[in-house]
């Protein structure tokens, strides 16, 4: 039975396979020759006294380098305000937290994960709605710190970047749910009460993630332009109403004062009339008082003025007969 003739494509692929096997055989042989030469050099260095010393020196140098590397990586320092959680390749996360100071670990087998337990600030700006559907732009500032004894749990469940993973979600959630319980006017007048409400809710929520909150405060509060204009118009209207009320009260006070003054003057006129009827000398006494006032005013002037008795109301003699003629009735 005759075989079918091979195509040119199949013959060329077979040739390429043969070439690759030859090249791989040559490269393998070359690598084998290099390894044999290295082994021969090592055997030769250890065959004599000088070679043994050189080889022993290299081994000692390598051992010393390994000790230096292991010593430098086996010791670590925990600074103030920090804690360290050890991760072991065989046992996992160590539940014991390392405090401040110098500590020892096994290089390559153990790894130190450092945490900052000092109080740090976190700020979040959120646009939320009030109970009366007014949009409020609020900025909340939180002072937080992790629970030191719970650092291994935090490292296992959340990771070293727990602030970026936990705080944005819980702060935004508590802020929106709390603001939705108050009107826009209450957010302005009861700011301290609302801040305390947010703090209580946020502290309870943060305890689920082993995070302590030291302080929560509202650092910025702003409303939309339409609401701000409405509040301003309301304030202006209230001020105008207060001003109108003040003007009205002032007019009423002036009216009462005028009435009281008129009543006093009428009572004074009545009393003067009764006094003149009872004693005609009362009118003469008033004329004397008037003449005294006129003379005192003219005396202070720098000009010389000549006045008669009629002008000074001192013509008392013309009234003497009238006064003497009038006798009080018994």
GROMACS .gro file of C-alpha atoms in nm:
model
  330
    1UNK     CA    1   0.000   0.000   0.000
    2UNK     CA    2   0.149   0.335  -0.105
    3UNK     CA    3   0.151   0.634   0.133
    4UNK     CA    4   0.003   0.963   0.011
    5UNK     CA    5   0.259   1.227  -0.076
    6UNK     CA    6   0.325   1.488   0.195
    7UNK     CA    7   0.220   1.844   0.133
    8UNK     CA    8   0.483   2.121   0.139
    9UNK     CA    9   0.316   2.274   0.450
   10UNK     CA   10   0.343   1.955   0.655
   11UNK     CA   11   0.705   1.903   0.553
   12UNK     CA   12   0.798   2.256   0.657
   13UNK     CA   13   0.632   2.216   1.002
   14UNK     CA   14   0.817   1.890   1.058
   15UNK     CA   15   1.144   2.057   0.971
   16UNK     CA   16   1.074   2.339   1.218
   17UNK     CA   17   1.005   2.083   1.494
   18UNK     CA   18   1.333   1.911   1.427
   19UNK     CA   19   1.514   2.246   1.442
   20UNK     CA   20   1.353   2.333   1.776
   21UNK     CA   21   1.455   1.998   1.928
   22UNK     CA   22   1.813   2.054   1.815
   23UNK     CA   23   1.822   2.404   1.963
   24UNK     CA   24   1.673   2.288   2.296
   25UNK     CA   25   1.922   1.999   2.308
   26UNK     CA   26   2.212   2.238   2.250
   27UNK     CA   27   2.087   2.488   2.517
   28UNK     CA   28   2.039   2.207   2.768
   29UNK     CA   29   2.385   2.079   2.700
   30UNK     CA   30   2.529   2.429   2.741
   31UNK     CA   31   2.359   2.475   3.078
   32UNK     CA   32   2.483   2.136   3.191
   33UNK     CA   33   2.841   2.230   3.101
   34UNK     CA   34   2.815   2.558   3.300
   35UNK     CA   35   2.683   2.378   3.611
   36UNK     CA   36   2.963   2.119   3.592
   37UNK     CA   37   3.222   2.396   3.576
   38UNK     CA   38   3.072   2.570   3.885
   39UNK     CA   39   3.073   2.243   4.083
   40UNK     CA   40   3.430   2.175   3.980
   41UNK     CA   41   3.535   2.522   4.097
   42UNK     CA   42   3.368   2.466   4.433
   43UNK     CA   43   3.536   2.126   4.472
   44UNK     CA   44   3.870   2.277   4.381
   45UNK     CA   45   3.832   2.562   4.631
   46UNK     CA   46   3.772   2.312   4.911
   47UNK     CA   47   4.041   2.054   4.811
   48UNK     CA   48   4.345   2.227   4.957
   49UNK     CA   49   4.424   2.422   5.274
   50UNK     CA   50   4.394   2.763   5.104
   51UNK     CA   51   4.076   2.657   4.927
   52UNK     CA   52   3.922   2.533   5.251
   53UNK     CA   53   3.999   2.863   5.423
   54UNK     CA   54   3.844   3.063   5.141
   55UNK     CA   55   3.534   2.846   5.142
   56UNK     CA   56   3.505   2.866   5.522
   57UNK     CA   57   3.543   3.245   5.507
   58UNK     CA   58   3.264   3.272   5.254
   59UNK     CA   59   3.040   3.055   5.471
   60UNK     CA   60   3.121   3.266   5.781
   61UNK     CA   61   3.055   3.588   5.590
   62UNK     CA   62   2.722   3.457   5.467
   63UNK     CA   63   2.627   3.346   5.819
   64UNK     CA   64   2.720   3.687   5.963
   65UNK     CA   65   2.514   3.863   5.695
   66UNK     CA   66   2.219   3.639   5.773
   67UNK     CA   67   2.248   3.716   6.144
   68UNK     CA   68   2.263   4.092   6.080
   69UNK     CA   69   1.959   4.077   5.850
   70UNK     CA   70   1.764   3.860   6.094
   71UNK     CA   71   1.853   4.081   6.392
   72UNK     CA   72   1.754   4.403   6.218
   73UNK     CA   73   1.420   4.259   6.105
   74UNK     CA   74   1.346   4.070   6.426
   75UNK     CA   75   1.321   4.384   6.644
   76UNK     CA   76   1.059   4.659   6.606
   77UNK     CA   77   0.952   4.960   6.812
   78UNK     CA   78   0.597   5.073   6.889
   79UNK     CA   79   0.579   5.454   6.920
   80UNK     CA   80   0.359   5.644   7.161
   81UNK     CA   81  -0.008   5.649   7.069
   82UNK     CA   82   0.023   5.334   6.854
   83UNK     CA   83  -0.043   4.963   6.890
   84UNK     CA   84   0.073   4.661   6.686
   85UNK     CA   85  -0.116   4.350   6.582
   86UNK     CA   86   0.102   4.052   6.481
   87UNK     CA   87   0.008   3.836   6.182
   88UNK     CA   88   0.162   3.486   6.183
   89UNK     CA   89   0.180   3.282   5.861
   90UNK     CA   90   0.096   2.963   6.053
   91UNK     CA   91  -0.139   3.080   6.331
   92UNK     CA   92  -0.301   3.387   6.174
   93UNK     CA   93  -0.376   3.706   6.369
   94UNK     CA   94  -0.242   3.714   6.725
   95UNK     CA   95  -0.523   3.819   6.968
   96UNK     CA   96  -0.270   3.990   7.195
   97UNK     CA   97  -0.209   4.358   7.116
   98UNK     CA   98   0.149   4.482   7.147
   99UNK     CA   99   0.188   4.804   7.346
  100UNK     CA  100   0.448   5.079   7.331
  101UNK     CA  101   0.816   4.985   7.345
  102UNK     CA  102   1.064   4.738   7.185
  103UNK     CA  103   0.935   4.396   7.075
  104UNK     CA  104   1.062   4.082   6.897
  105UNK     CA  105   0.920   3.887   6.603
  106UNK     CA  106   1.032   3.606   6.373
  107UNK     CA  107   1.132   3.749   6.033
  108UNK     CA  108   0.936   3.626   5.728
  109UNK     CA  109   0.712   3.419   5.955
  110UNK     CA  110   0.550   3.712   6.139
  111UNK     CA  111   0.449   4.062   6.025
  112UNK     CA  112   0.376   4.367   6.244
  113UNK     CA  113   0.066   4.575   6.158
  114UNK     CA  114   0.074   4.916   6.324
  115UNK     CA  115  -0.243   5.108   6.427
  116UNK     CA  116  -0.281   5.469   6.541
  117UNK     CA  117  -0.507   5.482   6.851
  118UNK     CA  118  -0.490   5.861   6.901
  119UNK     CA  119  -0.803   6.073   6.860
  120UNK     CA  120  -0.833   6.199   6.502
  121UNK     CA  121  -1.086   6.423   6.326
  122UNK     CA  122  -1.315   6.324   6.043
  123UNK     CA  123  -1.539   6.568   5.851
  124UNK     CA  124  -1.835   6.487   5.628
  125UNK     CA  125  -2.046   6.727   5.419
  126UNK     CA  126  -2.393   6.605   5.329
  127UNK     CA  127  -2.696   6.753   5.151
  128UNK     CA  128  -3.006   6.628   5.331
  129UNK     CA  129  -3.372   6.722   5.372
  130UNK     CA  130  -3.558   6.843   5.680
  131UNK     CA  131  -3.904   6.737   5.794
  132UNK     CA  132  -4.066   7.026   5.605
  133UNK     CA  133  -3.882   6.920   5.283
  134UNK     CA  134  -3.619   7.195   5.294
  135UNK     CA  135  -3.274   7.102   5.158
  136UNK     CA  136  -2.999   7.159   5.413
  137UNK     CA  137  -2.624   7.150   5.347
  138UNK     CA  138  -2.453   7.037   5.668
  139UNK     CA  139  -2.092   6.965   5.763
  140UNK     CA  140  -2.031   6.732   6.058
  141UNK     CA  141  -1.697   6.698   6.242
  142UNK     CA  142  -1.631   6.378   6.437
  143UNK     CA  143  -1.342   6.294   6.672
  144UNK     CA  144  -1.285   5.917   6.673
  145UNK     CA  145  -1.039   5.654   6.794
  146UNK     CA  146  -1.038   5.272   6.775
  147UNK     CA  147  -1.081   5.055   7.084
  148UNK     CA  148  -0.724   4.929   7.155
  149UNK     CA  149  -0.829   4.588   7.286
  150UNK     CA  150  -1.043   4.526   6.976
  151UNK     CA  151  -0.769   4.596   6.719
  152UNK     CA  152  -0.726   4.225   6.621
  153UNK     CA  153  -1.099   4.202   6.546
  154UNK     CA  154  -1.089   4.525   6.348
  155UNK     CA  155  -0.788   4.397   6.152
  156UNK     CA  156  -0.961   4.069   6.072
  157UNK     CA  157  -1.307   4.200   5.990
  158UNK     CA  158  -1.242   4.547   5.839
  159UNK     CA  159  -0.871   4.607   5.787
  160UNK     CA  160  -0.624   4.881   5.868
  161UNK     CA  161  -0.822   5.136   5.662
  162UNK     CA  162  -1.131   5.106   5.883
  163UNK     CA  163  -1.195   5.487   5.898
  164UNK     CA  164  -1.241   5.508   5.519
  165UNK     CA  165  -1.466   5.201   5.520
  166UNK     CA  166  -1.688   5.266   5.824
  167UNK     CA  167  -1.715   5.637   5.905
  168UNK     CA  168  -1.852   5.772   5.571
  169UNK     CA  169  -2.144   5.530   5.573
  170UNK     CA  170  -2.253   5.550   5.937
  171UNK     CA  171  -2.203   5.928   5.969
  172UNK     CA  172  -2.404   5.997   5.655
  173UNK     CA  173  -2.678   5.755   5.763
  174UNK     CA  174  -2.719   5.901   6.114
  175UNK     CA  175  -2.701   6.260   5.988
  176UNK     CA  176  -2.977   6.214   5.731
  177UNK     CA  177  -3.207   6.020   5.964
  178UNK     CA  178  -3.170   6.274   6.245
  179UNK     CA  179  -3.214   6.589   6.036
  180UNK     CA  180  -3.531   6.443   5.882
  181UNK     CA  181  -3.695   6.459   6.228
  182UNK     CA  182  -3.669   6.839   6.260
  183UNK     CA  183  -3.805   7.140   6.072
  184UNK     CA  184  -3.577   7.393   5.908
  185UNK     CA  185  -3.650   7.652   6.175
  186UNK     CA  186  -3.565   7.402   6.450
  187UNK     CA  187  -3.228   7.333   6.289
  188UNK     CA  188  -3.142   7.697   6.353
  189UNK     CA  189  -3.295   7.751   6.696
  190UNK     CA  190  -3.218   7.405   6.842
  191UNK     CA  191  -2.874   7.348   6.697
  192UNK     CA  192  -2.713   7.229   7.023
  193UNK     CA  193  -2.998   6.985   7.091
  194UNK     CA  194  -2.975   6.839   6.740
  195UNK     CA  195  -2.598   6.802   6.772
  196UNK     CA  196  -2.645   6.607   7.098
  197UNK     CA  197  -2.907   6.387   6.930
  198UNK     CA  198  -2.669   6.307   6.642
  199UNK     CA  199  -2.389   6.232   6.889
  200UNK     CA  200  -2.596   5.980   7.087
  201UNK     CA  201  -2.712   5.796   6.778
  202UNK     CA  202  -2.368   5.795   6.618
  203UNK     CA  203  -2.193   5.668   6.931
  204UNK     CA  204  -2.431   5.373   6.953
  205UNK     CA  205  -2.378   5.294   6.585
  206UNK     CA  206  -1.998   5.320   6.606
  207UNK     CA  207  -1.983   5.074   6.896
  208UNK     CA  208  -2.084   4.799   6.653
  209UNK     CA  209  -1.749   4.852   6.477
  210UNK     CA  210  -1.539   4.897   6.798
  211UNK     CA  211  -1.487   5.269   6.739
  212UNK     CA  212  -1.505   5.531   7.015
  213UNK     CA  213  -1.642   5.879   6.935
  214UNK     CA  214  -1.510   6.159   7.154
  215UNK     CA  215  -1.707   6.452   7.011
  216UNK     CA  216  -1.961   6.532   6.738
  217UNK     CA  217  -2.031   6.891   6.629
  218UNK     CA  218  -2.209   7.072   6.345
  219UNK     CA  219  -1.953   7.306   6.189
  220UNK     CA  220  -2.160   7.436   5.896
  221UNK     CA  221  -2.532   7.476   5.826
  222UNK     CA  222  -2.672   7.636   5.512
  223UNK     CA  223  -3.011   7.638   5.339
  224UNK     CA  224  -3.111   7.694   4.979
  225UNK     CA  225  -3.127   8.047   4.837
  226UNK     CA  226  -3.508   8.041   4.812
  227UNK     CA  227  -3.547   7.945   5.177
  228UNK     CA  228  -3.289   8.202   5.289
  229UNK     CA  229  -3.475   8.476   5.100
  230UNK     CA  230  -3.806   8.364   5.252
  231UNK     CA  231  -3.658   8.372   5.602
  232UNK     CA  232  -3.513   8.717   5.540
  233UNK     CA  233  -3.849   8.848   5.413
  234UNK     CA  234  -4.020   8.703   5.719
  235UNK     CA  235  -3.772   8.870   5.949
  236UNK     CA  236  -3.822   9.205   5.773
  237UNK     CA  237  -4.202   9.170   5.804
  238UNK     CA  238  -4.170   9.089   6.174
  239UNK     CA  239  -3.948   9.392   6.227
  240UNK     CA  240  -4.197   9.616   6.045
  241UNK     CA  241  -4.479   9.478   6.259
  242UNK     CA  242  -4.280   9.542   6.575
  243UNK     CA  243  -4.207   9.896   6.457
  244UNK     CA  244  -4.576   9.963   6.383
  245UNK     CA  245  -4.669   9.830   6.725
  246UNK     CA  246  -4.411  10.059   6.884
  247UNK     CA  247  -4.546  10.362   6.695
  248UNK     CA  248  -4.901  10.274   6.803
  249UNK     CA  249  -4.801  10.236   7.166
  250UNK     CA  250  -4.613  10.565   7.152
  251UNK     CA  251  -4.918  10.746   7.008
  252UNK     CA  252  -5.139  10.602   7.280
  253UNK     CA  253  -4.892  10.715   7.544
  254UNK     CA  254  -4.882  11.064   7.396
  255UNK     CA  255  -5.263  11.069   7.389
  256UNK     CA  256  -5.281  10.972   7.754
  257UNK     CA  257  -5.021  11.233   7.838
  258UNK     CA  258  -5.219  11.504   7.656
  259UNK     CA  259  -5.540  11.405   7.832
  260UNK     CA  260  -5.373  11.403   8.168
  261UNK     CA  261  -5.206  11.738   8.095
  262UNK     CA  262  -5.539  11.892   7.985
  263UNK     CA  263  -5.711  11.756   8.291
  264UNK     CA  264  -5.437  11.903   8.507
  265UNK     CA  265  -5.458  12.242   8.342
  266UNK     CA  266  -5.839  12.246   8.374
  267UNK     CA  267  -5.808  12.152   8.738
  268UNK     CA  268  -5.548  12.424   8.787
  269UNK     CA  269  -5.772  12.686   8.620
  270UNK     CA  270  -6.061  12.578   8.838
  271UNK     CA  271  -5.853  12.605   9.151
  272UNK     CA  272  -5.722  12.950   9.047
  273UNK     CA  273  -6.076  13.071   8.984
  274UNK     CA  274  -6.193  12.947   9.319
  275UNK     CA  275  -5.893  13.110   9.487
  276UNK     CA  276  -5.967  13.445   9.318
  277UNK     CA  277  -6.329  13.430   9.428
  278UNK     CA  278  -6.236  13.353   9.783
  279UNK     CA  279  -5.938  13.594   9.806
  280UNK     CA  280  -5.898  13.876   9.548
  281UNK     CA  281  -5.545  13.938   9.674
  282UNK     CA  282  -5.432  13.624   9.497
  283UNK     CA  283  -5.441  13.809   9.161
  284UNK     CA  284  -5.230  14.090   9.304
  285UNK     CA  285  -4.976  13.835   9.425
  286UNK     CA  286  -4.950  13.686   9.077
  287UNK     CA  287  -4.888  14.032   8.930
  288UNK     CA  288  -4.604  14.087   9.171
  289UNK     CA  289  -4.448  13.753   9.073
  290UNK     CA  290  -4.479  13.841   8.703
  291UNK     CA  291  -4.319  14.185   8.760
  292UNK     CA  292  -4.030  14.017   8.942
  293UNK     CA  293  -3.966  13.780   8.651
  294UNK     CA  294  -3.978  14.065   8.396
  295UNK     CA  295  -3.739  14.282   8.594
  296UNK     CA  296  -3.496  13.989   8.640
  297UNK     CA  297  -3.492  13.923   8.264
  298UNK     CA  298  -3.435  14.291   8.176
  299UNK     CA  299  -3.160  14.325   8.437
  300UNK     CA  300  -2.954  14.055   8.263
  301UNK     CA  301  -2.968  14.245   7.930
  302UNK     CA  302  -2.677  14.472   7.829
  303UNK     CA  303  -2.915  14.738   7.693
  304UNK     CA  304  -3.075  15.002   7.913
  305UNK     CA  305  -3.454  14.988   7.902
  306UNK     CA  306  -3.695  15.227   8.072
  307UNK     CA  307  -4.032  15.076   8.157
  308UNK     CA  308  -4.324  15.228   8.335
  309UNK     CA  309  -4.522  15.074   8.614
  310UNK     CA  310  -4.797  14.959   8.380
  311UNK     CA  311  -4.548  14.756   8.173
  312UNK     CA  312  -4.398  14.600   8.483
  313UNK     CA  313  -4.749  14.537   8.619
  314UNK     CA  314  -4.655  14.735   8.928
  315UNK     CA  315  -4.947  14.976   8.916
  316UNK     CA  316  -5.071  14.837   9.236
  317UNK     CA  317  -5.211  15.169   9.361
  318UNK     CA  318  -5.488  15.174   9.100
  319UNK     CA  319  -5.616  14.849   9.234
  320UNK     CA  320  -5.593  14.933   9.599
  321UNK     CA  321  -5.939  15.088   9.611
  322UNK     CA  322  -6.086  14.791   9.431
  323UNK     CA  323  -5.915  14.553   9.661
  324UNK     CA  324  -6.020  14.750   9.964
  325UNK     CA  325  -6.374  14.781   9.837
  326UNK     CA  326  -6.412  14.405   9.794
  327UNK     CA  327  -6.457  14.235  10.123
  328UNK     CA  328  -6.489  13.864  10.162
  329UNK     CA  329  -6.835  13.745  10.242
  330UNK     CA  330  -6.891  13.582  10.571
   0.00000   0.00000   0.00000
